[in-house]
XYZ file of N, CA, C and O in Angstrom:
712
model
N -77.985 42.489 -62.551
C -78.522 41.489 -63.437
C -77.559 40.306 -63.508
O -76.359 40.469 -63.555
N -78.116 39.100 -63.521
C -77.326 37.889 -63.628
C -76.979 37.664 -65.093
O -77.847 37.437 -65.920
N -75.719 37.693 -65.427
C -75.306 37.559 -66.829
C -75.427 36.129 -67.343
O -75.326 35.900 -68.530
N -75.666 35.156 -66.453
C -75.817 33.765 -66.875
C -77.238 33.443 -67.310
O -77.525 32.328 -67.708
N -78.134 34.400 -67.245
C -79.529 34.146 -67.563
C -80.061 35.206 -68.516
O -79.686 36.371 -68.447
N -80.944 34.771 -69.386
C -81.593 35.703 -70.299
C -82.901 36.228 -69.709
O -83.569 37.040 -70.325
N -83.282 35.746 -68.526
C -84.541 36.145 -67.901
C -84.393 37.473 -67.201
O -83.463 37.675 -66.421
N -85.314 38.371 -67.479
C -85.370 39.648 -66.794
C -86.808 39.888 -66.374
O -87.733 39.593 -67.120
N -86.998 40.376 -65.173
C -88.338 40.698 -64.685
C -88.470 42.197 -64.667
O -87.670 42.897 -64.052
N -89.493 42.673 -65.372
C -89.748 44.117 -65.438
C -90.870 44.456 -64.482
O -91.899 43.787 -64.451
N -90.690 45.461 -63.685
C -91.742 45.882 -62.761
C -91.727 45.062 -61.488
O -90.827 44.258 -61.228
N -92.734 45.261 -60.670
C -92.860 44.592 -59.375
C -93.788 43.398 -59.521
O -94.996 43.561 -59.696
N -93.245 42.192 -59.452
C -94.044 40.971 -59.612
C -95.127 40.861 -58.543
O -96.170 40.255 -58.770
N -94.904 41.475 -57.374
C -95.903 41.403 -56.302
C -97.149 42.224 -56.600
O -98.162 42.079 -55.939
N -97.097 43.085 -57.620
C -98.270 43.856 -57.998
C -99.222 43.066 -58.884
O -100.337 43.492 -59.139
N -98.792 41.908 -59.346
C -99.632 41.083 -60.213
C -100.384 40.100 -59.306
O -99.958 38.974 -59.093
N -101.503 40.532 -58.780
C -102.220 39.784 -57.752
C -102.664 38.394 -58.203
O -102.693 37.468 -57.404
N -103.025 38.240 -59.447
C -103.511 36.931 -59.882
C -102.408 35.869 -59.895
O -102.694 34.681 -59.969
N -101.147 36.271 -59.796
C -100.055 35.312 -59.736
C -99.725 34.885 -58.307
O -99.021 33.903 -58.106
N -100.216 35.620 -57.350
C -99.932 35.295 -55.957
C -100.915 34.245 -55.448
O -102.120 34.352 -55.669
N -100.393 33.246 -54.769
C -101.240 32.225 -54.177
C -101.545 32.618 -52.734
O -100.638 33.002 -52.000
N -102.805 32.540 -52.337
C -103.097 32.848 -50.932
C -102.442 31.814 -50.015
O -102.307 30.647 -50.384
N -102.035 32.256 -48.848
C -101.441 31.337 -47.871
C -102.490 30.327 -47.441
O -103.644 30.673 -47.197
N -102.096 29.077 -47.367
C -103.040 28.033 -46.935
C -103.146 28.039 -45.414
O -102.158 28.270 -44.723
N -104.336 27.746 -44.956
C -104.536 27.655 -43.512
C -103.861 26.401 -42.958
O -103.358 26.388 -41.839
N -103.866 25.320 -43.762
C -103.264 24.044 -43.347
C -102.356 23.535 -44.460
O -102.641 23.740 -45.637
N -101.288 22.826 -44.100
C -100.374 22.305 -45.111
C -101.047 21.259 -45.997
O -101.965 20.559 -45.557
N -100.564 21.151 -47.240
C -101.142 20.179 -48.165
C -100.093 19.477 -49.019
O -100.413 18.515 -49.701
N -98.841 19.938 -48.990
C -97.780 19.313 -49.776
C -96.672 18.834 -48.848
O -96.595 19.263 -47.690
N -95.812 17.969 -49.357
C -94.684 17.478 -48.548
C -93.862 18.659 -48.039
O -93.513 18.737 -46.861
N -93.587 19.598 -48.919
C -92.810 20.781 -48.534
C -93.488 21.555 -47.412
O -92.829 22.024 -46.475
N -94.796 21.692 -47.482
C -95.524 22.428 -46.438
C -95.532 21.660 -45.113
O -95.462 22.264 -44.044
N -95.591 20.324 -45.168
C -95.534 19.544 -43.929
C -94.139 19.621 -43.310
O -94.000 19.705 -42.093
N -93.102 19.624 -44.146
C -91.741 19.813 -43.644
C -91.630 21.189 -42.982
O -91.069 21.331 -41.896
N -92.205 22.197 -43.624
C -92.197 23.550 -43.055
C -92.963 23.626 -41.747
O -92.529 24.308 -40.802
N -94.101 22.926 -41.669
C -94.872 22.887 -40.424
C -94.017 22.290 -39.307
O -93.951 22.842 -38.202
N -93.351 21.182 -39.595
C -92.503 20.542 -38.581
C -91.375 21.477 -38.147
O -91.077 21.589 -36.949
N -90.776 22.178 -39.096
C -89.696 23.125 -38.756
C -90.209 24.259 -37.883
O -89.540 24.674 -36.940
N -91.393 24.763 -38.196
C -91.919 25.887 -37.411
C -92.273 25.441 -35.991
O -92.037 26.177 -35.037
N -92.801 24.241 -35.835
C -93.099 23.731 -34.492
C -91.791 23.482 -33.738
O -91.674 23.809 -32.554
N -90.802 22.915 -34.421
C -89.500 22.666 -33.779
C -88.885 23.962 -33.270
O -88.313 23.999 -32.177
N -89.024 25.023 -34.031
C -88.444 26.314 -33.647
C -89.187 26.967 -32.492
O -88.626 27.781 -31.764
N -90.451 26.586 -32.291
C -91.280 27.162 -31.231
C -91.209 26.276 -29.989
O -92.158 25.609 -29.615
N -90.049 26.264 -29.347
C -89.790 25.397 -28.194
C -90.836 25.559 -27.086
O -91.184 24.586 -26.408
N -91.349 26.762 -26.898
C -92.353 27.006 -25.858
C -93.629 26.195 -26.110
O -94.379 25.908 -25.182
N -93.849 25.819 -27.355
C -95.061 25.070 -27.719
C -94.998 23.609 -27.277
O -96.030 22.978 -27.087
N -93.787 23.051 -27.139
C -93.688 21.619 -26.867
C -92.793 21.222 -25.689
O -93.001 20.164 -25.095
N -91.819 22.028 -25.322
C -90.805 21.603 -24.346
C -91.391 21.209 -22.989
O -90.972 20.205 -22.398
N -92.361 21.958 -22.492
C -92.931 21.648 -21.171
C -93.831 20.414 -21.179
O -94.188 19.896 -20.118
N -94.196 19.932 -22.354
C -95.065 18.754 -22.462
C -94.292 17.440 -22.403
O -94.857 16.397 -22.107
N -92.994 17.478 -22.698
C -92.196 16.260 -22.831
C -92.080 15.529 -21.497
O -91.821 16.133 -20.462
N -92.279 14.233 -21.554
C -92.100 13.335 -20.410
C -91.206 12.192 -20.870
O -91.178 11.850 -22.050
N -90.514 11.569 -19.927
C -89.668 10.425 -20.244
C -90.166 9.225 -19.468
O -90.474 9.328 -18.282
N -90.264 8.093 -20.134
C -90.763 6.864 -19.527
C -89.757 5.754 -19.824
O -89.539 5.426 -20.993
N -89.173 5.194 -18.789
C -88.155 4.157 -19.002
C -88.769 2.832 -19.453
O -88.070 1.985 -20.001
N -90.067 2.646 -19.252
C -90.716 1.390 -19.626
C -91.136 1.360 -21.096
O -91.139 0.303 -21.719
N -91.520 2.498 -21.656
C -91.932 2.531 -23.061
C -91.767 3.944 -23.600
O -91.666 4.903 -22.835
N -91.761 4.048 -24.925
C -91.649 5.373 -25.516
C -92.874 6.185 -25.121
O -94.000 5.714 -25.157
N -92.656 7.430 -24.758
C -93.736 8.355 -24.423
C -94.128 9.096 -25.697
O -93.278 9.437 -26.523
N -95.423 9.317 -25.879
C -95.884 10.076 -27.034
C -97.114 10.892 -26.671
O -97.866 10.546 -25.753
N -97.294 11.981 -27.390
C -98.392 12.907 -27.134
C -98.807 13.545 -28.459
O -97.954 14.060 -29.184
N -100.108 13.502 -28.770
C -100.564 14.184 -29.981
C -100.605 15.672 -29.689
O -101.369 16.147 -28.872
N -99.755 16.401 -30.383
C -99.579 17.828 -30.158
C -100.595 18.662 -30.921
O -101.039 19.705 -30.449
N -100.957 18.193 -32.108
C -101.857 18.977 -32.963
C -102.534 18.051 -33.963
O -101.965 17.040 -34.370
N -103.732 18.430 -34.347
C -104.452 17.698 -35.381
C -105.098 18.713 -36.303
O -105.714 19.680 -35.850
N -104.921 18.524 -37.595
C -105.531 19.393 -38.596
C -106.297 18.538 -39.581
O -106.322 17.313 -39.464
N -106.898 19.159 -40.570
C -107.655 18.368 -41.550
C -106.722 17.451 -42.343
O -105.909 17.916 -43.130
N -106.804 16.163 -42.069
C -106.017 15.184 -42.800
C -104.610 14.960 -42.290
O -103.832 14.261 -42.930
N -104.240 15.506 -41.153
C -102.892 15.277 -40.628
C -102.880 15.350 -39.108
O -103.794 15.870 -38.479
N -101.804 14.773 -38.537
C -101.577 14.789 -37.089
C -100.111 15.119 -36.827
O -99.238 14.777 -37.620
N -99.868 15.736 -35.673
C -98.512 16.051 -35.235
C -98.312 15.404 -33.866
O -99.084 15.666 -32.938
N -97.292 14.555 -33.761
C -97.006 13.827 -32.532
C -95.643 14.221 -31.978
O -94.690 14.427 -32.723
N -95.561 14.263 -30.670
C -94.335 14.520 -29.936
C -93.948 13.208 -29.252
O -94.785 12.600 -28.589
N -92.701 12.746 -29.433
C -92.237 11.497 -28.828
C -90.944 11.722 -28.069
O -90.127 12.553 -28.467
N -90.766 10.972 -26.974
C -89.482 11.003 -26.278
C -88.895 9.602 -26.285
O -89.611 8.603 -26.354
N -87.573 9.564 -26.234
C -86.828 8.308 -26.319
C -85.715 8.332 -25.276
O -84.829 9.170 -25.352
N -85.755 7.421 -24.307
C -84.621 7.305 -23.398
C -83.600 6.390 -24.069
O -83.927 5.664 -25.015
N -82.341 6.423 -23.623
C -81.330 5.577 -24.250
C -81.773 4.114 -24.332
O -82.309 3.557 -23.378
N -81.596 3.544 -25.517
C -81.944 2.142 -25.734
C -83.339 1.911 -26.276
O -83.632 0.828 -26.782
N -84.222 2.890 -26.174
C -85.581 2.692 -26.685
C -85.602 2.785 -28.199
O -84.856 3.560 -28.798
N -86.485 1.991 -28.810
C -86.625 2.002 -30.249
C -88.046 1.682 -30.658
O -88.860 1.224 -29.855
N -88.332 1.914 -31.910
C -89.681 1.725 -32.439
C -89.938 0.311 -32.924
O -91.087 -0.076 -33.098
N -88.890 -0.461 -33.183
C -89.061 -1.714 -33.897
C -89.207 -1.399 -35.385
O -89.544 -0.270 -35.764
N -88.964 -2.376 -36.216
C -89.057 -2.191 -37.664
C -90.532 -2.105 -38.050
O -91.304 -3.014 -37.747
N -90.916 -1.002 -38.696
C -92.339 -0.756 -38.967
C -92.510 0.134 -40.191
O -91.558 0.715 -40.689
N -93.755 0.242 -40.642
C -94.108 1.271 -41.618
C -95.321 2.014 -41.064
O -95.754 1.748 -39.948
N -95.852 2.941 -41.817
C -96.952 3.777 -41.331
C -98.218 3.588 -42.158
O -99.026 4.509 -42.300
N -98.382 2.369 -42.701
C -99.574 2.079 -43.487
C -99.705 3.048 -44.647
O -98.753 3.287 -45.382
N -100.865 3.631 -44.790
C -101.140 4.558 -45.881
C -100.731 5.984 -45.601
O -101.049 6.880 -46.395
N -100.033 6.230 -44.510
C -99.641 7.593 -44.156
C -98.210 7.899 -44.594
O -97.321 7.071 -44.456
N -98.016 9.094 -45.109
C -96.679 9.629 -45.344
C -96.295 10.391 -44.082
O -97.144 10.617 -43.205
N -95.056 10.810 -43.980
C -94.686 11.512 -42.756
C -93.420 12.313 -42.856
O -92.676 12.237 -43.829
N -93.219 13.087 -41.789
C -91.999 13.862 -41.602
C -91.552 13.626 -40.168
O -92.327 13.818 -39.231
N -90.312 13.181 -39.999
C -89.697 12.977 -38.688
C -88.674 14.087 -38.488
O -87.833 14.313 -39.361
N -88.755 14.780 -37.355
C -87.815 15.850 -37.035
C -87.257 15.599 -35.642
O -88.021 15.399 -34.690
N -85.940 15.604 -35.500
C -85.308 15.430 -34.190
C -85.244 16.796 -33.518
O -84.650 17.729 -34.043
N -85.882 16.897 -32.353
C -85.929 18.161 -31.619
C -84.793 18.282 -30.615
O -84.271 19.380 -30.395
N -84.441 17.180 -29.972
C -83.354 17.154 -28.990
C -82.670 15.808 -29.065
O -83.317 14.793 -29.342
N -81.378 15.796 -28.798
C -80.645 14.541 -28.750
C -80.306 14.010 -30.132
O -80.244 14.752 -31.111
N -80.116 12.692 -30.170
C -79.726 12.020 -31.411
C -80.449 10.688 -31.527
O -80.564 9.947 -30.551
N -80.950 10.408 -32.716
C -81.622 9.138 -32.989
C -80.907 8.462 -34.157
O -80.229 9.119 -34.949
N -81.101 7.154 -34.268
C -80.581 6.394 -35.391
C -81.761 5.823 -36.163
O -82.651 5.224 -35.561
N -81.768 6.036 -37.471
C -82.787 5.433 -38.321
C -82.137 4.280 -39.073
O -81.086 4.452 -39.692
N -82.767 3.109 -38.990
C -82.259 1.928 -39.693
C -83.263 1.526 -40.766
O -84.466 1.438 -40.494
N -82.745 1.288 -41.959
C -83.554 0.805 -43.080
C -82.794 -0.336 -43.728
O -81.667 -0.654 -43.313
N -83.364 -0.904 -44.769
C -82.660 -1.977 -45.480
C -81.376 -1.461 -46.130
O -80.490 -2.225 -46.462
N -81.258 -0.163 -46.302
C -80.061 0.428 -46.908
C -78.953 0.722 -45.894
O -77.865 1.134 -46.272
N -79.257 0.590 -44.608
C -78.242 0.855 -43.594
C -78.768 1.774 -42.505
O -79.966 2.028 -42.396
N -77.840 2.282 -41.694
C -78.195 3.136 -40.557
C -77.775 4.570 -40.847
O -76.779 4.823 -41.521
N -78.561 5.499 -40.305
C -78.293 6.928 -40.480
C -78.481 7.603 -39.136
O -79.506 7.448 -38.483
N -77.475 8.363 -38.727
C -77.553 9.123 -37.483
C -78.306 10.426 -37.742
O -78.030 11.124 -38.720
N -79.269 10.734 -36.885
C -80.081 11.939 -37.015
C -79.894 12.801 -35.775
O -80.370 12.465 -34.694
N -79.176 13.905 -35.933
C -78.946 14.822 -34.824
C -80.041 15.868 -34.740
O -80.952 15.917 -35.578
N -79.945 16.714 -33.731
C -80.942 17.758 -33.517
C -81.125 18.594 -34.794
O -80.162 19.025 -35.402
N -82.376 18.743 -35.207
C -82.706 19.513 -36.402
C -82.822 18.674 -37.660
O -83.353 19.146 -38.666
N -82.341 17.431 -37.628
C -82.427 16.568 -38.810
C -83.888 16.243 -39.099
O -84.697 16.075 -38.183
N -84.204 16.159 -40.388
C -85.562 15.809 -40.809
C -85.505 14.698 -41.839
O -84.591 14.650 -42.659
N -86.495 13.822 -41.794
C -86.674 12.762 -42.782
C -88.127 12.786 -43.219
O -89.024 12.680 -42.393
N -88.355 12.958 -44.503
C -89.711 12.868 -45.065
C -89.820 11.503 -45.732
O -88.867 11.044 -46.369
N -90.959 10.845 -45.565
C -91.098 9.505 -46.120
C -92.503 9.284 -46.667
O -93.468 9.910 -46.240
N -92.575 8.370 -47.628
C -93.822 8.037 -48.316
C -94.554 6.919 -47.578
O -93.954 6.222 -46.742
N -95.836 6.722 -47.886
C -96.550 5.581 -47.313
C -95.815 4.272 -47.625
O -95.226 4.124 -48.698
N -95.797 3.369 -46.664
C -95.162 2.073 -46.855
C -93.665 2.053 -46.595
O -93.044 0.997 -46.665
N -93.064 3.200 -46.272
C -91.627 3.274 -45.991
C -91.336 2.492 -44.709
O -91.914 2.758 -43.659
N -90.429 1.524 -44.789
C -90.111 0.654 -43.651
C -88.814 1.130 -43.003
O -87.794 1.268 -43.670
N -88.889 1.385 -41.709
C -87.701 1.805 -40.968
C -87.855 1.482 -39.493
O -88.917 1.104 -39.021
N -86.749 1.641 -38.786
C -86.724 1.507 -37.336
C -86.002 2.732 -36.809
O -84.990 3.155 -37.371
N -86.509 3.314 -35.745
C -85.869 4.475 -35.125
C -85.471 4.058 -33.708
O -86.280 3.484 -32.967
N -84.226 4.347 -33.345
C -83.676 3.903 -32.067
C -82.850 5.024 -31.450
O -82.184 5.775 -32.163
N -82.893 5.115 -30.132
C -81.979 6.011 -29.428
C -80.778 5.180 -29.007
O -80.803 4.501 -27.988
N -79.722 5.231 -29.816
C -78.483 4.506 -29.524
C -77.524 5.322 -28.670
O -76.447 4.850 -28.334
N -77.909 6.551 -28.348
C -77.003 7.424 -27.597
C -77.145 7.188 -26.091
O -77.956 6.370 -25.657
N -76.384 7.932 -25.328
C -76.439 7.827 -23.868
C -77.318 8.907 -23.246
O -77.433 8.984 -22.026
N -77.935 9.753 -24.081
C -78.790 10.850 -23.619
C -80.196 10.688 -24.172
O -80.384 10.134 -25.259
N -81.212 11.204 -23.477
C -82.576 11.147 -24.011
C -82.695 11.959 -25.308
O -81.882 12.844 -25.579
N -83.719 11.648 -26.073
C -83.983 12.369 -27.319
C -85.479 12.673 -27.414
O -86.304 12.001 -26.784
N -85.803 13.698 -28.199
C -87.200 14.082 -28.437
C -87.361 14.268 -29.942
O -86.490 14.833 -30.602
N -88.477 13.782 -30.465
C -88.727 13.924 -31.899
C -90.173 14.355 -32.142
O -91.049 14.148 -31.305
N -90.371 14.950 -33.305
C -91.682 15.410 -33.751
C -92.025 14.634 -35.012
O -91.185 14.478 -35.897
N -93.261 14.147 -35.099
C -93.691 13.344 -36.235
C -94.985 13.925 -36.803
O -95.950 14.094 -36.057
N -94.978 14.231 -38.082
C -96.171 14.703 -38.771
C -96.599 13.580 -39.707
O -95.793 13.099 -40.506
N -97.858 13.137 -39.602
C -98.388 12.080 -40.465
C -99.558 12.619 -41.262
O -100.447 13.270 -40.710
N -99.562 12.339 -42.573
C -100.663 12.749 -43.433
C -100.938 11.646 -44.436
O -100.014 11.178 -45.082
N -102.138 11.136 -44.514
C -103.211 11.421 -43.562
C -102.822 10.945 -42.168
O -101.804 10.274 -42.006
N -103.649 11.280 -41.198
C -103.362 10.899 -39.817
C -103.081 9.405 -39.701
O -103.605 8.592 -40.460
N -102.231 9.049 -38.758
C -101.792 7.670 -38.576
C -102.940 6.795 -38.083
O -103.543 7.067 -37.048
N -103.241 5.741 -38.851
C -104.291 4.801 -38.447
C -103.743 3.409 -38.192
O -104.426 2.580 -37.605
N -102.528 3.150 -38.678
C -101.903 1.853 -38.441
C -100.393 2.002 -38.479
O -99.866 2.949 -39.064
N -99.727 1.053 -37.825
C -98.263 1.025 -37.825
C -97.833 -0.437 -37.845
O -97.412 -0.992 -36.831
N -97.945 -1.075 -39.013
C -97.590 -2.497 -39.097
C -96.126 -2.743 -38.759
O -95.242 -2.033 -39.224
N -95.902 -3.748 -37.931
C -94.545 -4.121 -37.551
C -94.010 -5.139 -38.560
O -94.769 -5.903 -39.146
N -92.690 -5.123 -38.765
C -92.029 -6.029 -39.698
C -90.969 -6.820 -38.961
O -90.299 -6.283 -38.083
N -90.796 -8.076 -39.359
C -89.730 -8.889 -38.787
C -88.408 -8.461 -39.406
O -88.342 -8.170 -40.593
N -87.387 -8.395 -38.599
C -86.057 -8.087 -39.124
C -85.472 -9.355 -39.719
O -85.915 -10.464 -39.409
N -84.470 -9.231 -40.568
C -83.816 -10.408 -41.130
C -83.242 -11.274 -40.011
O -83.295 -12.479 -40.077
N -82.703 -10.643 -38.957
C -82.137 -11.397 -37.833
C -83.232 -12.191 -37.130
O -83.042 -13.351 -36.779
N -84.398 -11.568 -36.952
C -85.513 -12.263 -36.301
C -86.001 -13.413 -37.172
O -86.332 -14.489 -36.677
N -86.061 -13.204 -38.488
C -86.490 -14.261 -39.397
C -85.513 -15.428 -39.356
O -85.911 -16.593 -39.334
N -84.198 -15.138 -39.323
C -83.186 -16.189 -39.259
C -83.284 -16.954 -37.948
O -83.160 -18.182 -37.920
N -83.547 -16.244 -36.846
C -83.707 -16.887 -35.540
C -84.920 -17.805 -35.547
O -84.868 -18.919 -35.016
N -86.010 -17.364 -36.171
C -87.218 -18.189 -36.252
C -86.946 -19.454 -37.057
O -87.394 -20.546 -36.697
N -86.184 -19.342 -38.147
C -85.831 -20.515 -38.951
C -84.957 -21.456 -38.135
O -85.164 -22.676 -38.126
N -83.971 -20.903 -37.402
C -83.099 -21.724 -36.565
C -83.896 -22.448 -35.493
O -83.669 -23.630 -35.227
N -84.866 -21.763 -34.883
C -85.697 -22.378 -33.842
C -86.562 -23.486 -34.436
O -86.721 -24.549 -33.844
N -87.120 -23.238 -35.615
C -87.947 -24.252 -36.271
C -87.097 -25.468 -36.632
O -87.525 -26.611 -36.489
N -85.872 -25.229 -37.098
C -84.980 -26.329 -37.473
C -84.584 -27.143 -36.234
O -84.499 -28.364 -36.292
N -84.360 -26.472 -35.108
C -84.002 -27.176 -33.874
C -85.166 -28.030 -33.396
O -84.973 -29.139 -32.897
N -86.401 -27.521 -33.572
C -87.585 -28.266 -33.137
C -87.838 -29.466 -34.050
O -88.308 -30.505 -33.601
N -87.527 -29.329 -35.348
C -87.744 -30.405 -36.313
C -86.574 -30.432 -37.286
O -86.604 -29.771 -38.321
N -85.521 -31.179 -36.967
C -84.313 -31.185 -37.806
C -84.551 -31.654 -39.226
O -83.742 -31.425 -40.108
N -85.677 -32.331 -39.508
C -85.957 -32.798 -40.866
C -86.638 -31.734 -41.701
O -86.835 -31.926 -42.905
N -86.991 -30.590 -41.094
C -87.679 -29.528 -41.815
C -86.744 -28.880 -42.823
O -85.539 -28.818 -42.629
N -87.303 -28.430 -43.928
C -86.535 -27.748 -44.957
C -86.450 -26.272 -44.580
O -87.446 -25.660 -44.219
N -85.241 -25.723 -44.655
C -85.045 -24.316 -44.317
C -85.602 -23.422 -45.415
O -85.281 -23.595 -46.591
N -86.449 -22.497 -45.026
C -86.938 -21.483 -45.964
C -86.883 -20.146 -45.254
O -87.241 -20.032 -44.097
N -86.381 -19.153 -45.941
C -86.317 -17.807 -45.393
C -87.157 -16.913 -46.294
O -86.961 -16.926 -47.508
N -88.131 -16.209 -45.714
C -88.971 -15.336 -46.547
C -88.132 -14.287 -47.274
O -87.170 -13.772 -46.726
N -88.525 -14.009 -48.495
C -87.789 -13.014 -49.293
C -88.226 -11.630 -48.971
O -89.302 -11.360 -48.585
């Protein structure tokens, strides 16, 4: 018995059937989607032979689709990135299966090694890049399924656009979007 707690359970809690929740056929909570991604990541035979690498663009493959969600497999050769984007109305879970990726947000950069997971809400803006010298593979679960991926200008791109506009018309007033 834990002496730090006044709680004691008498009898076998598993015998109280009305307290047990039946296992869901498909995930429905953030925790369950994270668990789905972990279980797919652990089942290497399910995805490893499907991976392809493309030096011209990121390779992706829809691995699974369930009611209200999709699971995507992506590969990243060194230097490839997603660009700054969000996922519209979809939330998601990103799991690194092989290699290392860097996630950049307005708060800074975060290195994501094999097994790292990031869960995010709709409208979350980030960029994912393979800054390493080795290829990487990632798994992405989107719920609801991904219908849009709006791209965002980076602050550097916005500053470059202002500089270009100023060079074209030196009398123009500098404005930088907030």
